[in-house]
Amino acid sequence: SLAVLGDKGANWRPKSYGYALGGCKLKLKFPIVKLLDYQAKWQDLEESTNPFAIMTMAHLTTMMTQGKPQKRQQGKWDLVRRLLEKGYDQEDIRKLFRVIDWMMTLPEELQQSFEEQLNRYQQERQMPLLSHMEIRGMQRGSVQTARESVLEVLEVRFEVVPPEVIEAINRIEDVSVLKQLLREAIAIASMVDFQQLLSQSQANS
């Protein structure tokens, strides 16, 4: 198993978990990936064409701009423009855009300004990759959008998502759980590891 840590605490790096019950003890040791560490590797993320890079940048920018909506708008625009210019195929652009849009929520006025900027950019470069209806159709913050974001990250990273994983994610109603699964999906090593994590999440709920 691999633990993906998406928190702000630079020094919080748990590598084991254990408990005792009825005279029995259980201890689990696991490797970790700390997304915050990638902040020092920002240039590497910018140069990478791996979808993991742009999703990690979205996560870090979301953390860095908490309570700073204007900076978040600029960060969101920089990431989406990079997404459009990286040479991804159209389907991957749509999926990654949905993830960025859901993670990096903006006040309505700034969101409208962002969408207008995006539409102008596409028109100027004749890049109709995201229609106005698609952009406005995002139900930001909804449970369904959260589910779709997790599944889309898994599809981009592993191509095939097992039906039982889709079914399990579609049963989750807690947005906070889905946000944690999204962070895990960004960096987890394999679909098998994600399935194990999902099983643990279901057992704890």
Short mmCIF file of N, CA and C in Angstrom, two decimals, residues 31-102:
data_model
loop_
_atom_site.label_atom_id
_atom_site.label_comp_id
_atom_site.label_asym_id
_atom_site.label_seq_id
_atom_site.Cartn_x
_atom_site.Cartn_y
_atom_site.Cartn_z
N PRO A 31 4.93 3.00 2.58
CA PRO A 31 5.64 4.14 1.98
C PRO A 31 4.68 5.30 1.78
N ILE A 32 5.20 6.50 1.71
CA ILE A 32 4.35 7.67 1.53
C ILE A 32 4.81 8.51 0.33
N VAL A 33 3.84 9.24 -0.23
CA VAL A 33 4.13 10.28 -1.22
C VAL A 33 3.54 11.57 -0.66
N LYS A 34 4.37 12.57 -0.46
CA LYS A 34 3.92 13.85 0.07
C LYS A 34 3.82 14.84 -1.08
N LEU A 35 2.59 15.19 -1.46
CA LEU A 35 2.41 16.08 -2.62
C LEU A 35 3.07 17.43 -2.40
N LEU A 36 3.16 17.86 -1.13
CA LEU A 36 3.79 19.14 -0.83
C LEU A 36 5.26 19.18 -1.27
N ASP A 37 5.92 18.01 -1.28
CA ASP A 37 7.32 17.95 -1.70
C ASP A 37 7.51 18.39 -3.14
N TYR A 38 6.46 18.24 -3.95
CA TYR A 38 6.57 18.58 -5.37
C TYR A 38 6.60 20.10 -5.59
N GLN A 39 6.31 20.87 -4.54
CA GLN A 39 6.37 22.32 -4.67
C GLN A 39 7.80 22.77 -4.99
N ALA A 40 8.78 22.05 -4.44
CA ALA A 40 10.19 22.38 -4.70
C ALA A 40 10.63 21.89 -6.08
N LYS A 41 9.77 21.12 -6.73
CA LYS A 41 10.09 20.58 -8.06
C LYS A 41 9.14 21.16 -9.11
N TRP A 42 8.72 22.41 -8.87
CA TRP A 42 7.69 23.02 -9.72
C TRP A 42 8.11 23.07 -11.19
N GLN A 43 9.36 23.40 -11.45
CA GLN A 43 9.82 23.48 -12.84
C GLN A 43 9.73 22.12 -13.52
N ASP A 44 10.05 21.06 -12.78
CA ASP A 44 9.93 19.71 -13.34
C ASP A 44 8.48 19.41 -13.69
N LEU A 45 7.57 19.84 -12.82
CA LEU A 45 6.14 19.62 -13.08
C LEU A 45 5.71 20.39 -14.33
N GLU A 46 6.19 21.62 -14.48
CA GLU A 46 5.82 22.44 -15.64
C GLU A 46 6.30 21.80 -16.95
N GLU A 47 7.46 21.19 -16.91
CA GLU A 47 8.03 20.62 -18.13
C GLU A 47 7.48 19.24 -18.46
N SER A 48 6.87 18.60 -17.49
CA SER A 48 6.38 17.23 -17.70
C SER A 48 5.10 17.22 -18.53
N THR A 49 4.93 16.17 -19.32
CA THR A 49 3.68 15.96 -20.06
C THR A 49 2.82 14.90 -19.39
N ASN A 50 3.26 14.39 -18.26
CA ASN A 50 2.49 13.39 -17.51
C ASN A 50 1.28 14.06 -16.87
N PRO A 51 0.08 13.53 -17.05
CA PRO A 51 -1.11 14.12 -16.42
C PRO A 51 -0.97 14.27 -14.91
N PHE A 52 -0.18 13.39 -14.28
CA PHE A 52 0.06 13.49 -12.84
C PHE A 52 0.61 14.86 -12.49
N ALA A 53 1.46 15.42 -13.35
CA ALA A 53 2.10 16.71 -13.06
C ALA A 53 1.07 17.82 -12.98
N ILE A 54 0.18 17.91 -13.94
CA ILE A 54 -0.78 19.01 -13.94
C ILE A 54 -1.80 18.85 -12.82
N MET A 55 -2.14 17.61 -12.45
CA MET A 55 -3.06 17.39 -11.34
C MET A 55 -2.40 17.76 -10.02
N THR A 56 -1.10 17.46 -9.89
CA THR A 56 -0.37 17.84 -8.68
C THR A 56 -0.25 19.35 -8.58
N MET A 57 0.01 20.02 -9.70
CA MET A 57 0.08 21.48 -9.71
C MET A 57 -1.25 22.09 -9.30
N ALA A 58 -2.35 21.50 -9.76
CA ALA A 58 -3.68 22.00 -9.38
C ALA A 58 -3.89 21.85 -7.88
N HIS A 59 -3.49 20.72 -7.33
CA HIS A 59 -3.65 20.49 -5.89
C HIS A 59 -2.82 21.49 -5.09
N LEU A 60 -1.55 21.68 -5.47
CA LEU A 60 -0.68 22.59 -4.74
C LEU A 60 -1.15 24.04 -4.87
N THR A 61 -1.58 24.43 -6.06
CA THR A 61 -2.07 25.80 -6.26
C THR A 61 -3.32 26.04 -5.44
N THR A 62 -4.19 25.05 -5.35
CA THR A 62 -5.39 25.17 -4.53
C THR A 62 -5.02 25.42 -3.08
N MET A 63 -4.04 24.69 -2.56
CA MET A 63 -3.59 24.89 -1.17
C MET A 63 -2.97 26.27 -0.98
N MET A 64 -2.11 26.69 -1.92
CA MET A 64 -1.37 27.95 -1.78
C MET A 64 -2.27 29.18 -1.91
N THR A 65 -3.43 29.03 -2.54
CA THR A 65 -4.30 30.18 -2.78
C THR A 65 -5.56 30.16 -1.93
N GLN A 66 -5.55 29.37 -0.88
CA GLN A 66 -6.72 29.33 0.00
C GLN A 66 -6.94 30.72 0.62
N GLY A 67 -8.14 31.26 0.46
CA GLY A 67 -8.45 32.59 0.97
C GLY A 67 -7.91 33.71 0.10
N LYS A 68 -7.39 33.39 -1.09
CA LYS A 68 -6.84 34.39 -2.02
C LYS A 68 -7.48 34.18 -3.39
N PRO A 69 -8.75 34.56 -3.56
CA PRO A 69 -9.48 34.21 -4.79
C PRO A 69 -8.86 34.77 -6.07
N GLN A 70 -8.30 36.00 -6.01
CA GLN A 70 -7.71 36.56 -7.24
C GLN A 70 -6.48 35.76 -7.67
N LYS A 71 -5.67 35.37 -6.69
CA LYS A 71 -4.49 34.56 -7.02
C LYS A 71 -4.90 33.18 -7.51
N ARG A 72 -5.98 32.66 -6.93
CA ARG A 72 -6.45 31.36 -7.41
C ARG A 72 -6.94 31.45 -8.84
N GLN A 73 -7.65 32.54 -9.17
CA GLN A 73 -8.11 32.70 -10.55
C GLN A 73 -6.93 32.71 -11.51
N GLN A 74 -5.86 33.45 -11.16
CA GLN A 74 -4.69 33.50 -12.03
C GLN A 74 -4.01 32.14 -12.12
N GLY A 75 -3.91 31.45 -10.97
CA GLY A 75 -3.30 30.13 -10.98
C GLY A 75 -4.10 29.14 -11.79
N LYS A 76 -5.42 29.23 -11.68
CA LYS A 76 -6.30 28.34 -12.44
C LYS A 76 -6.15 28.60 -13.94
N TRP A 77 -6.09 29.87 -14.30
CA TRP A 77 -5.94 30.21 -15.72
C TRP A 77 -4.60 29.70 -16.25
N ASP A 78 -3.53 29.88 -15.48
CA ASP A 78 -2.21 29.42 -15.92
C ASP A 78 -2.22 27.91 -16.17
N LEU A 79 -2.88 27.17 -15.29
CA LEU A 79 -2.91 25.71 -15.42
C LEU A 79 -3.76 25.27 -16.62
N VAL A 80 -4.91 25.91 -16.80
CA VAL A 80 -5.78 25.53 -17.91
C VAL A 80 -5.13 25.88 -19.24
N ARG A 81 -4.48 27.03 -19.31
CA ARG A 81 -3.77 27.39 -20.54
C ARG A 81 -2.66 26.38 -20.83
N ARG A 82 -1.95 25.99 -19.79
CA ARG A 82 -0.90 24.98 -19.96
C ARG A 82 -1.51 23.67 -20.44
N LEU A 83 -2.66 23.32 -19.88
CA LEU A 83 -3.36 22.10 -20.29
C LEU A 83 -3.69 22.12 -21.78
N LEU A 84 -4.16 23.26 -22.26
CA LEU A 84 -4.54 23.38 -23.67
C LEU A 84 -3.33 23.36 -24.61
N GLU A 85 -2.16 23.73 -24.08
CA GLU A 85 -0.97 23.85 -24.93
C GLU A 85 -0.04 22.65 -24.84
N LYS A 86 -0.35 21.68 -23.99
CA LYS A 86 0.56 20.56 -23.75
C LYS A 86 0.46 19.44 -24.78
N GLY A 87 -0.53 19.50 -25.64
CA GLY A 87 -0.64 18.48 -26.68
C GLY A 87 -1.40 17.24 -26.27
N TYR A 88 -2.18 17.33 -25.18
CA TYR A 88 -3.02 16.20 -24.81
C TYR A 88 -4.13 16.02 -25.84
N ASP A 89 -4.67 14.80 -25.92
CA ASP A 89 -5.80 14.62 -26.83
C ASP A 89 -7.05 15.25 -26.21
N GLN A 90 -8.07 15.44 -27.04
CA GLN A 90 -9.24 16.22 -26.62
C GLN A 90 -9.95 15.60 -25.42
N GLU A 91 -10.04 14.28 -25.38
CA GLU A 91 -10.74 13.63 -24.28
C GLU A 91 -10.00 13.83 -22.97
N ASP A 92 -8.67 13.73 -22.99
CA ASP A 92 -7.89 13.96 -21.77
C ASP A 92 -8.01 15.41 -21.32
N ILE A 93 -8.05 16.34 -22.27
CA ILE A 93 -8.22 17.76 -21.91
C ILE A 93 -9.54 17.96 -21.18
N ARG A 94 -10.60 17.36 -21.68
CA ARG A 94 -11.91 17.50 -21.04
C ARG A 94 -11.87 16.94 -19.62
N LYS A 95 -11.27 15.76 -19.47
CA LYS A 95 -11.24 15.12 -18.16
C LYS A 95 -10.41 15.92 -17.17
N LEU A 96 -9.23 16.36 -17.60
CA LEU A 96 -8.36 17.11 -16.71
C LEU A 96 -8.94 18.48 -16.39
N PHE A 97 -9.62 19.08 -17.36
CA PHE A 97 -10.27 20.36 -17.09
C PHE A 97 -11.33 20.22 -16.00
N ARG A 98 -12.10 19.16 -16.06
CA ARG A 98 -13.14 18.95 -15.05
C ARG A 98 -12.52 18.83 -13.66
N VAL A 99 -11.39 18.14 -13.57
CA VAL A 99 -10.71 17.99 -12.27
C VAL A 99 -10.22 19.34 -11.77
N ILE A 100 -9.55 20.11 -12.63
CA ILE A 100 -9.04 21.42 -12.23
C ILE A 100 -10.19 22.33 -11.82
N ASP A 101 -11.26 22.34 -12.61
CA ASP A 101 -12.39 23.21 -12.34
C ASP A 101 -13.05 22.87 -11.01
N TRP A 102 -13.12 21.58 -10.71
CA TRP A 102 -13.74 21.15 -9.45
C TRP A 102 -12.84 21.45 -8.26
#
